Coordinates of C-alpha atoms and ligand atoms in Angstrom, one line a residue:
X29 CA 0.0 0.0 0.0
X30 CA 0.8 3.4 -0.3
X31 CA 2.9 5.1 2.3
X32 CA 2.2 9.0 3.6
X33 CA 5.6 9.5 3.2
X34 CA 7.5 7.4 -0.2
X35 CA 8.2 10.1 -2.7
X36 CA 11.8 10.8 -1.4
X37 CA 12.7 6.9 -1.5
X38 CA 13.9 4.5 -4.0
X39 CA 13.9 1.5 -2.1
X40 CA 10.9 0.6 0.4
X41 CA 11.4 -0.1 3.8
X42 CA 12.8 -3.4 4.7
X43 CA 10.5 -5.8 6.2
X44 CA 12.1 -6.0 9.3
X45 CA 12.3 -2.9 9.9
X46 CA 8.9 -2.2 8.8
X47 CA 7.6 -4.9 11.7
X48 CA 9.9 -3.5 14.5
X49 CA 8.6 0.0 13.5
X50 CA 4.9 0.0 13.1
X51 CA 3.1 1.1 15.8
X52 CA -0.8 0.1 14.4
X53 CA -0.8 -2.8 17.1
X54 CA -0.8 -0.5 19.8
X55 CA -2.6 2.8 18.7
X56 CA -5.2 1.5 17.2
X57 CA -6.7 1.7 20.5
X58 CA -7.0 5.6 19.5
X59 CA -8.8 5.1 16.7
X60 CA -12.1 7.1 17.7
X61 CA -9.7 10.0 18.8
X62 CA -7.9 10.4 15.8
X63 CA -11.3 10.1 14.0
X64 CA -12.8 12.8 16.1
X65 CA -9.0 15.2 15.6
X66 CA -9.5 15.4 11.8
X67 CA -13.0 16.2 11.9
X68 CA -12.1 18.6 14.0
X69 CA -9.1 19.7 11.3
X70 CA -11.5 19.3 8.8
X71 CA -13.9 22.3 10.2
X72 CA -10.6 24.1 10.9
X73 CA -9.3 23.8 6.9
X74 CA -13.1 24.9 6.6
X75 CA -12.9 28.0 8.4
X76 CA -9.8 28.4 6.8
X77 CA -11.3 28.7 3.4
X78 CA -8.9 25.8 2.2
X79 CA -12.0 23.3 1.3
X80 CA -15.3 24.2 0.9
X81 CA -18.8 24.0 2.3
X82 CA -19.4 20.6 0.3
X83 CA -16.1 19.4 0.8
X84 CA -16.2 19.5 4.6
X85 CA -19.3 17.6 4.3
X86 CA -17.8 14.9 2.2
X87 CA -14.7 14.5 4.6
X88 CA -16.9 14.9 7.8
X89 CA -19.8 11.8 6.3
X90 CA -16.8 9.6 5.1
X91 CA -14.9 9.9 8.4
X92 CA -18.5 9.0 10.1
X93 CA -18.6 6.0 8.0
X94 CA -14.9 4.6 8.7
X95 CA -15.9 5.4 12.6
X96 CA -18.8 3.1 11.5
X97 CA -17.1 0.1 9.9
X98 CA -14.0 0.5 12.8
X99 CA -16.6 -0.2 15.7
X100 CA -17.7 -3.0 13.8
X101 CA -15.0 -4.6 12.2
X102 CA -11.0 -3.1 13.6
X103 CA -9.2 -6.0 12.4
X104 CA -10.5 -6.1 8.7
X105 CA -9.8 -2.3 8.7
X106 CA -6.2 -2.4 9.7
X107 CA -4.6 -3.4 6.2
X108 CA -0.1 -3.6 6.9
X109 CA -0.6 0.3 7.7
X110 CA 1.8 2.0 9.4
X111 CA 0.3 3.6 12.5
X112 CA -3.4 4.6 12.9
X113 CA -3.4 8.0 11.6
X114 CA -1.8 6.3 8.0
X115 CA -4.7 4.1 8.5
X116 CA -7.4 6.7 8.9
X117 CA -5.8 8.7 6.2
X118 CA -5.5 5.8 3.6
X119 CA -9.0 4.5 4.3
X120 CA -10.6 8.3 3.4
X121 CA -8.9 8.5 0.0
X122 CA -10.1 5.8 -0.2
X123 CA -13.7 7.2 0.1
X124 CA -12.8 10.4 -1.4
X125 CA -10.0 9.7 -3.7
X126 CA -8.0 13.2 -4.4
X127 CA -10.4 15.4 -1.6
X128 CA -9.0 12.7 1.1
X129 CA -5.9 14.2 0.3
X130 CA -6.4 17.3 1.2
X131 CA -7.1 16.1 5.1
X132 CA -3.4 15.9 5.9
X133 CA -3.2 19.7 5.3
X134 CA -1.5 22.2 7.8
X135 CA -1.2 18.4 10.4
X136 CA 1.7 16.1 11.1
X137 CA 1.4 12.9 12.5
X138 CA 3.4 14.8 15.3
X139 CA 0.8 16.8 16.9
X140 CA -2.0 14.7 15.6
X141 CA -0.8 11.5 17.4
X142 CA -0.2 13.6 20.7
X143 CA -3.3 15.2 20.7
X144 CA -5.3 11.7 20.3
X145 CA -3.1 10.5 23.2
X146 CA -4.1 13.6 25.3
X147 CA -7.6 12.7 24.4
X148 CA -6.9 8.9 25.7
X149 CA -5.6 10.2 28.9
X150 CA -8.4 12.3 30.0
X151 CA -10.8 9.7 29.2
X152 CA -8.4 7.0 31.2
X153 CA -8.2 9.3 34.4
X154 CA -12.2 9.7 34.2
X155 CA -12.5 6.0 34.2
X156 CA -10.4 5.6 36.8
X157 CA -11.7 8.3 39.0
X158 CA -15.2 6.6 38.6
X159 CA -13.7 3.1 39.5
X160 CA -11.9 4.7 43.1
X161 CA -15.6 5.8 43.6
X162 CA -16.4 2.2 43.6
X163 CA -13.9 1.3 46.0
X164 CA -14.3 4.0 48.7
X165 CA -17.8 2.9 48.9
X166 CA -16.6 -0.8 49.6
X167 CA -14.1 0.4 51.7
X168 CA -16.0 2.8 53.6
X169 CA -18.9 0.5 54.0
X170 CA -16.6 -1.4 55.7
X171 CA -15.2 1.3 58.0
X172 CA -18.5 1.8 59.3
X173 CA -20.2 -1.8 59.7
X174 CA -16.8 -2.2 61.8
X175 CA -16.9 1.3 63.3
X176 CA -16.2 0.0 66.8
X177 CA -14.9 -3.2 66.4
X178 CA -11.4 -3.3 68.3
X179 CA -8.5 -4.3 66.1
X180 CA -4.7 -4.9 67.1
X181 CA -2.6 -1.7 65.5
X182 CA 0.1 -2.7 64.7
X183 CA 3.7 -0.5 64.0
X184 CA 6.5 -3.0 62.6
X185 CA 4.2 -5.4 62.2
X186 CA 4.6 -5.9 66.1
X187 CA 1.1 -5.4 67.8
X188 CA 1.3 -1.6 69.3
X189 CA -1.6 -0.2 70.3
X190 CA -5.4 -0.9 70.1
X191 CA -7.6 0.6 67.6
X192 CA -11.4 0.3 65.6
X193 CA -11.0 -1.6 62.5
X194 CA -13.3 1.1 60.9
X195 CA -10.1 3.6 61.5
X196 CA -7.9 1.1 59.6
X197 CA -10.5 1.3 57.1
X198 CA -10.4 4.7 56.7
X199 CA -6.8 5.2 56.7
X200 CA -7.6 3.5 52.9
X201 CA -10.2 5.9 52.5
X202 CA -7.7 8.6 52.7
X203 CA -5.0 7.2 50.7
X204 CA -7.6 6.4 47.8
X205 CA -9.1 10.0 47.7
X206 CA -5.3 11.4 47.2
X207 CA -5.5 9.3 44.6
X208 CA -8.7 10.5 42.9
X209 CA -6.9 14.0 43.5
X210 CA -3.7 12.8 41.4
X211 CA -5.7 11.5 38.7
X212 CA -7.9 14.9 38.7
X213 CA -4.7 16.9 38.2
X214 CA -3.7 14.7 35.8
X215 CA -6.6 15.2 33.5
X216 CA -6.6 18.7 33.8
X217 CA -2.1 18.3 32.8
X218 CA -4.1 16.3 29.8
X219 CA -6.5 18.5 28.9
X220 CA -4.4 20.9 26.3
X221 CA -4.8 20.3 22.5
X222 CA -1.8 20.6 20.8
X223 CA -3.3 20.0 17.4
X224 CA -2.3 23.0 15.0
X225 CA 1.3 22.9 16.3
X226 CA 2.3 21.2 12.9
X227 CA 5.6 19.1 12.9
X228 CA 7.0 21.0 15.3
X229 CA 6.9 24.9 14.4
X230 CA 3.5 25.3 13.3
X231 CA 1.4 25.3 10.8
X232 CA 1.0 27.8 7.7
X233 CA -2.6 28.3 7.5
X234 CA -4.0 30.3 10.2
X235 CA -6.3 27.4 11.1
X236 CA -7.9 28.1 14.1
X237 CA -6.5 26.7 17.2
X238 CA -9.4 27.3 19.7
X239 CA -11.8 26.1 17.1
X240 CA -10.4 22.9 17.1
X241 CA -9.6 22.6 20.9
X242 CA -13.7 23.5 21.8
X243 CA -14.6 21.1 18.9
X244 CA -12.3 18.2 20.7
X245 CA -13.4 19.2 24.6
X246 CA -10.1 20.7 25.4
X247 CA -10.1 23.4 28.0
X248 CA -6.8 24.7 26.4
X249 CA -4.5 25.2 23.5
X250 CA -1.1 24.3 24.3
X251 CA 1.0 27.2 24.1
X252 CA 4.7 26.4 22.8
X253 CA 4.3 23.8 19.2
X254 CA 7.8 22.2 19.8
X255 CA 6.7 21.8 23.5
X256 CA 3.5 20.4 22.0
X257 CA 5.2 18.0 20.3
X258 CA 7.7 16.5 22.3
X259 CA 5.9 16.9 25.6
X260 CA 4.9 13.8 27.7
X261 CA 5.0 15.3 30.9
X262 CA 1.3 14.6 31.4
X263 CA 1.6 11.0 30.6
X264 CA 4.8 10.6 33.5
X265 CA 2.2 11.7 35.6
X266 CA 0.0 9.8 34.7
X267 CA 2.2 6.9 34.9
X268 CA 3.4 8.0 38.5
X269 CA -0.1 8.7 39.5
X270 CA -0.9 4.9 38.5
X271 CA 1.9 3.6 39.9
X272 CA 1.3 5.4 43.4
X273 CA -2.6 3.7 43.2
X274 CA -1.2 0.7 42.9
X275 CA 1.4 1.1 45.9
X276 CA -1.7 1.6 47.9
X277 CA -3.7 -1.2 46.5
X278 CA -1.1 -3.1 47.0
X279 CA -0.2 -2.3 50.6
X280 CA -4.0 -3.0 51.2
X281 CA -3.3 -6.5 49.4
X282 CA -0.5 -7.3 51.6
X283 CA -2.5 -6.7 54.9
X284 CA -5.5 -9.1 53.2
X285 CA -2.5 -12.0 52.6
X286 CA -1.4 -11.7 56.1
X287 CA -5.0 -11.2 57.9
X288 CA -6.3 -14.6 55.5
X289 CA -3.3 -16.9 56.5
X290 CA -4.4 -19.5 59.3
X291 CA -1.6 -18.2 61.7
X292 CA -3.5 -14.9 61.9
X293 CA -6.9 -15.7 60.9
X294 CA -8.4 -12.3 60.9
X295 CA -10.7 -12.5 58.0
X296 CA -11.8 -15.3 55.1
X297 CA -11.8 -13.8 51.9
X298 CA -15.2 -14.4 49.9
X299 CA -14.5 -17.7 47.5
X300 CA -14.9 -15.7 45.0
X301 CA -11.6 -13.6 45.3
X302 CA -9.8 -17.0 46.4
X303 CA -8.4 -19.9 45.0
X304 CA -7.7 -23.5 45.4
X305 CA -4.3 -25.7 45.5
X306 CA -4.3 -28.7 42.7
X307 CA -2.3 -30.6 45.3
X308 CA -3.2 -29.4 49.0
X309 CA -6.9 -29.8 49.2
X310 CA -6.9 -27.4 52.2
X311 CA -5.5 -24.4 50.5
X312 CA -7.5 -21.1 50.0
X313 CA -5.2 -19.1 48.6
X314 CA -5.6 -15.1 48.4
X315 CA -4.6 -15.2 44.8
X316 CA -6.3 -12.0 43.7
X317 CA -4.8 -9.7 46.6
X318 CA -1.3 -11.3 45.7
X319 CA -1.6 -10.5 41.8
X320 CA -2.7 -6.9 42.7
X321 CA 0.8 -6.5 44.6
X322 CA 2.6 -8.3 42.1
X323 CA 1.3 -6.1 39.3
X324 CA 2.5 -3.2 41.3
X325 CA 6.1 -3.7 40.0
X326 CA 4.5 -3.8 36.5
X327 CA 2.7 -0.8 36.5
X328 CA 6.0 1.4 38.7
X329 CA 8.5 -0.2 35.7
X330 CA 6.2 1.1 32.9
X331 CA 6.6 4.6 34.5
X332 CA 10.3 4.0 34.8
X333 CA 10.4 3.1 31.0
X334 CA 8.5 6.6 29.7
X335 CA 10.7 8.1 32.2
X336 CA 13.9 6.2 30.9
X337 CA 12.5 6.9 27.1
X338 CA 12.3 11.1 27.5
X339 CA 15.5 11.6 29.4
X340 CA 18.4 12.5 26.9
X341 CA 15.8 13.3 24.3
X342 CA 16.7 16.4 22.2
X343 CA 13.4 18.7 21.2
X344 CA 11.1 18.1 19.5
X345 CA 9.8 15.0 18.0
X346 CA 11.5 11.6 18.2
X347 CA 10.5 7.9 17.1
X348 CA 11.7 6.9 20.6
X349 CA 8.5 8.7 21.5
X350 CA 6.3 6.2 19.7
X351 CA 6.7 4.2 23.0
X352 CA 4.9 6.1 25.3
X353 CA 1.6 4.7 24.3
X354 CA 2.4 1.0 25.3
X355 CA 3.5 1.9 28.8
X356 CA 0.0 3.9 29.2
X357 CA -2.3 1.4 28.1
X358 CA -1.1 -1.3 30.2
X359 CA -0.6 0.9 33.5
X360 CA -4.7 2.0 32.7
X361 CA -5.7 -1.4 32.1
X362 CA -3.7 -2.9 34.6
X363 CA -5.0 0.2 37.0
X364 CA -8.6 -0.2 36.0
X365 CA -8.4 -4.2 36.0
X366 CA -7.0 -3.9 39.8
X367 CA -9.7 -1.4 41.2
X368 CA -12.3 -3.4 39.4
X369 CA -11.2 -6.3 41.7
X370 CA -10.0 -4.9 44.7
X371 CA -13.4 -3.3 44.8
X372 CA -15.7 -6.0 44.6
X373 CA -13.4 -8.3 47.1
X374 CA -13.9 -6.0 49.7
X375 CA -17.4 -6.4 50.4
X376 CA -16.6 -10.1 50.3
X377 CA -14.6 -10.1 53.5
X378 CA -15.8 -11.8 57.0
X379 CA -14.1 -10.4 59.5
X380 CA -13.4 -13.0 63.3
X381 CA -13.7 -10.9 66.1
X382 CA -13.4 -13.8 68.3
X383 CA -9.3 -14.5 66.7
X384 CA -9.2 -10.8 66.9
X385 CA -10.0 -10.3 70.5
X386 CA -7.3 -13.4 71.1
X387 CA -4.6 -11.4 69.3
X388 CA -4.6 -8.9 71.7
X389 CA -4.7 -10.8 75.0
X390 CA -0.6 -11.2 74.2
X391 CA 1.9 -8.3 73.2
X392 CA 1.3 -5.8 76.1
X393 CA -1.1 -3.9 73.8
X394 CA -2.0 -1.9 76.7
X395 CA 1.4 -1.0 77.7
X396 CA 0.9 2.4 76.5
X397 CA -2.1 2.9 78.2
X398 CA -0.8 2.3 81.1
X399 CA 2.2 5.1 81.2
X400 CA -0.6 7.6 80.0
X401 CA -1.8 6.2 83.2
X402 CA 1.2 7.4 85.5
X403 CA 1.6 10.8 83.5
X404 CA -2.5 11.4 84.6
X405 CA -0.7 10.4 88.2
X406 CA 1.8 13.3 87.6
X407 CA 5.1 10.8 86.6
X408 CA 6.7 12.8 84.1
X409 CA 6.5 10.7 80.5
X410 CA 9.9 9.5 80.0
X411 CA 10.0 8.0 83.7
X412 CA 6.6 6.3 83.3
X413 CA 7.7 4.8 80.2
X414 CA 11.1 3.0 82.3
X415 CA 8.3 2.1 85.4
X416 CA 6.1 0.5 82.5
X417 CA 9.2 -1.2 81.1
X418 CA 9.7 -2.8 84.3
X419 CA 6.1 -3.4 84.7
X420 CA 6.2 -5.3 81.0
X421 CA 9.3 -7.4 82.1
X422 CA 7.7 -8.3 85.3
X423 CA 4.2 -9.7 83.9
X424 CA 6.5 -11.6 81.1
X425 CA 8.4 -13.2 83.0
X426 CA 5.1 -14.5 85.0
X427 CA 3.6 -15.1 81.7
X428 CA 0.4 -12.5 82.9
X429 CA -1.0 -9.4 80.8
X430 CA -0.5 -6.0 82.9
X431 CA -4.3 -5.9 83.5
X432 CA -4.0 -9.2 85.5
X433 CA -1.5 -7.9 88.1
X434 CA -2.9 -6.3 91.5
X435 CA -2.4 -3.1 92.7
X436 CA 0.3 -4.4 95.2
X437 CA 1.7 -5.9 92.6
X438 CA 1.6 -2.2 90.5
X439 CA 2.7 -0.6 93.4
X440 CA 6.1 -2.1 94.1
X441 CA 7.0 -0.4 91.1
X442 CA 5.2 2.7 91.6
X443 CA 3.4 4.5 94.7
X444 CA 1.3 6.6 92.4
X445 CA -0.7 4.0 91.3
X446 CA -4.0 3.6 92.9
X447 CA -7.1 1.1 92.1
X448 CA -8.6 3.1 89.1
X449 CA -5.7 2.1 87.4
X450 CA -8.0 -0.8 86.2
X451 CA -10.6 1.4 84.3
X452 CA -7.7 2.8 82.0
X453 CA -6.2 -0.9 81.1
X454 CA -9.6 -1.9 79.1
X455 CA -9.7 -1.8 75.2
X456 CA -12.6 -0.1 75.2
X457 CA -11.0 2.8 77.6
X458 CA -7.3 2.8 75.3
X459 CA -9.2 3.0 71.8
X460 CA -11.8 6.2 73.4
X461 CA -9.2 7.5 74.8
X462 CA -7.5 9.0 71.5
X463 CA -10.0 11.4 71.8
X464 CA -8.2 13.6 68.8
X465 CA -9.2 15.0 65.5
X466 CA -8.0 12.4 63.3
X467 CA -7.7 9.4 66.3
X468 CA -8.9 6.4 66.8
X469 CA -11.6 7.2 69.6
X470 CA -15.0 5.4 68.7
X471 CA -16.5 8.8 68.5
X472 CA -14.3 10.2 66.4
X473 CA -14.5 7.1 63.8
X474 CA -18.2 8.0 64.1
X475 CA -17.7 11.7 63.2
X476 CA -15.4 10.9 59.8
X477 CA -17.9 8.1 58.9
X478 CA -20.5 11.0 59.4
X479 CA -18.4 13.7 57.6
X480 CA -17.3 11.5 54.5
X481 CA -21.6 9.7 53.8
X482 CA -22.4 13.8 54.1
X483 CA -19.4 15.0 51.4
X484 CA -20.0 11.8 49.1
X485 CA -23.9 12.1 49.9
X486 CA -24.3 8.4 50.3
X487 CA -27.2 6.6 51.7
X488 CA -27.3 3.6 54.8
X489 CA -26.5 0.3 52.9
X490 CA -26.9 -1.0 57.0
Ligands
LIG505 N1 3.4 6.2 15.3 C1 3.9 7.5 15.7 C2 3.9 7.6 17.2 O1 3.2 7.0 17.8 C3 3.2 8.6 15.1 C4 4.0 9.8 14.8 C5 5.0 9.5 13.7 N2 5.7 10.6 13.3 C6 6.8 10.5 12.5 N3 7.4 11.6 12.2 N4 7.3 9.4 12.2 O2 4.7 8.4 17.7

């Protein structure tokens, strides 16, 4: 077939060379985009006076039609071109015969291909966005059926201090709505049309810039056309943004493996979200948690790749560039595919609040509580912390939780302690005592629950 580019050439491309440079496997994915940029251009050339009335209604019904016969049928399309926009291109002179060649006027493939890409983007981070609304309902929903159940905190993975399993909960909830704010900036990095910036310098025709950028949903025109065109800033951060999700989801994955394993035994995951050994008939294994965090390293490498692509990349336009678009599909699929997942698992999960109340009758979880205790008494922090030291070592070594000693036993190693020392060393009185903005008092979990059903104006599901 015909190439957009073969007059200067006497010998075409090897076919090597052709295979390891074509990029139609990949952006045909932007095939409604680059549809939707030369209509656009077409109204533009319009406006421009370089084709007429008729002939923008020609170009705009034929481009209509391939968008047609592209929903329906991709593959059969896609004849050995070159990229999408050759495709698009080839397939309306085909239509049109010499008027399709007018399309290609005042555009390169240059700002054309990152101005579909932009288009891609902002339609990627709106999926996503609509997806984390999905999971902060599961995980909030969570967060409040478990609003005062009392959980083992843990810091090094060592138990630390008591808190609700609604506040763990929630400290998801947070990290996932930093996320919606990445991926909001994001789209708004995105949402800059950089068609009209030619090859790199321009284009010759006057064609209307801000035309083109309303007709396309662009809030903005980019401002620079050799920034335009060798700019992928917005994808980096896109890429970072996805890769950050995915730290998260993945941190929340973790916690599921370890809560689900038998020497823990916090929580079953739903059958659904598990799977089976084909040798140890007892296994149910957390498969869907552990691919989460293993595509994790996946989705950070493909932001390391862009990031390793641009580096020592002169201005403007390079054909190292072309890579960009593999790294964002799979980060947004592999993003999307994860959320999707983690989102519906979550409801899925039964949480034992019998194991979970043995967990913390070992590890001193009230240890803290207890020098609080002595700075009430007036013992000055760092002192009450040695006396509770002491006070640990002691109930080790007789195998006893603090709770259990008596108050002679307390008082050997402090006179300040009197009998209402037993009302402070209760869960119940540890978790309400982090009576804070932001802590883990049962009140407090109630307020946020409160706060976040009244910003996301959600109804009871309880
Ligand atoms: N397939 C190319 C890409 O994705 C389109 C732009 C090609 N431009 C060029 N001058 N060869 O980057």
């Amino acid at each position: 077939m015909g190439k957009l580019w073969g007059g200067r050439f006497k010998k075409s491309l090897d076919t090597d060379a052709a295979q390891f440079s074509y990029s139609i496997d990949v952006d045909r994915q932007l095939y409604t985009y680059d549809i939707a940029i030369n209509a656009a251009h077409a109204l533009a050339l319009l406006e421009a006076e370089i084709i007429s009335e008729t002939e923008y209604t020609l170009i705009d019904r034929a481009l209509a039609k391939i968008k047609y016969e592209m929903d329906h049928r991709l593959d059969d399309m896609i004849a050995g071109d070159e990229d999408i926009h050759s495709c698009i291109e080839r397939l309306l002179i085909n239509e049109l015969g010499d008027l399709g060649k007018k399309i290609h006027t005042g555009k390169s493939r240059n700002d054309q291909v990152i101005t579909d890409t932009r288009m891609a983007v902002k339609d990627h981070c709106q999926a996503i966005i609509a997806q984390l609304q999905s999971l902060l309902r599961s995980i909030y929903d969570q967060a409040e059926k478990h609003s005062t159940l009392i959980f083992p905190g843990f810091t090094h993975f060592q138990t630390a201090q008591p808190i609700v399993l609604g506040h763990h909960f929630l400290a998801y909830f947070e990290q996932f709505q930093r996320d919606v704010t990445r991926f909001q900036h994001c789209f708004n990095s995105a949402d800059v049309c950089t068609l009209g910036s030619g090859a790199l310098a321009g284009n010759n025709y006057g064609l209307n810039r801000r035309l083109v950028a309303r007709e396309l949903g662009f809030s903005n025109v980019s401002a620079n056309s050799m920034d335009a065109v060798s700019d992928r800033d917005f994808m980096l951060e896109f890429l970072s943004a996805s890769s950050i999700l995915m730290t998260h989801l993945s941190r929340l994955s973790e916690e599921l493996v370890l809560w689900s394993s038998p020497l823990i035994g916090f929580v079953t995951i739903g059958d659904e979200f598990t799977t089976g050994s084909s040798i140890m008939p007892q296994k149910k294994n957390p498969d869907i948690a552990e691919l989460i965090r293993g595509k994790t390293g996946r989705v950070l490498s493909n932001f390391v790749g862009l990031q390793t692509t641009i580096k020592a990349l002169p201005l403007t336009y390079n054909r190292d560039l072309q890579e960009d678009k593999t790294y964002f599909f799979d980060s947004a699929r592999t993003v999307i595919d994860s959320i999707k997942c983690m989102a519906k698992m979550i409801p899925t999960l039964q949480f034992h609040a019998d194991q979970i109340a043995a967990s913390m009758e070992k590890g001193y979880i009230l240890a803290t509580d207890f020098a609080d205790y002595l700075v009430k008494q007036g013992v000055p922090f760092r002192e009450s912390h040695e006396i509770t030291g002491q006070v640990v070592l002691f109930a080790e070594s007789q195998n006893r939780q603090i709770e259990s000693l008596t108050l002679e036993e307390f008082q050997q190693f402090s006179e300040t302690i009197k009998d209402d020392v037993y009302q402070y060393l209760t869960l119940e009185a540890a978790v309400d005592a982090k009576n804070v903005v932001g802590g883990t008092a049962r009140q407090q979990v109630a307020q946020q629950l409160k706060q976040i059903k009244e910003t996301y104006k959600w109804s009871s599901n309880h």
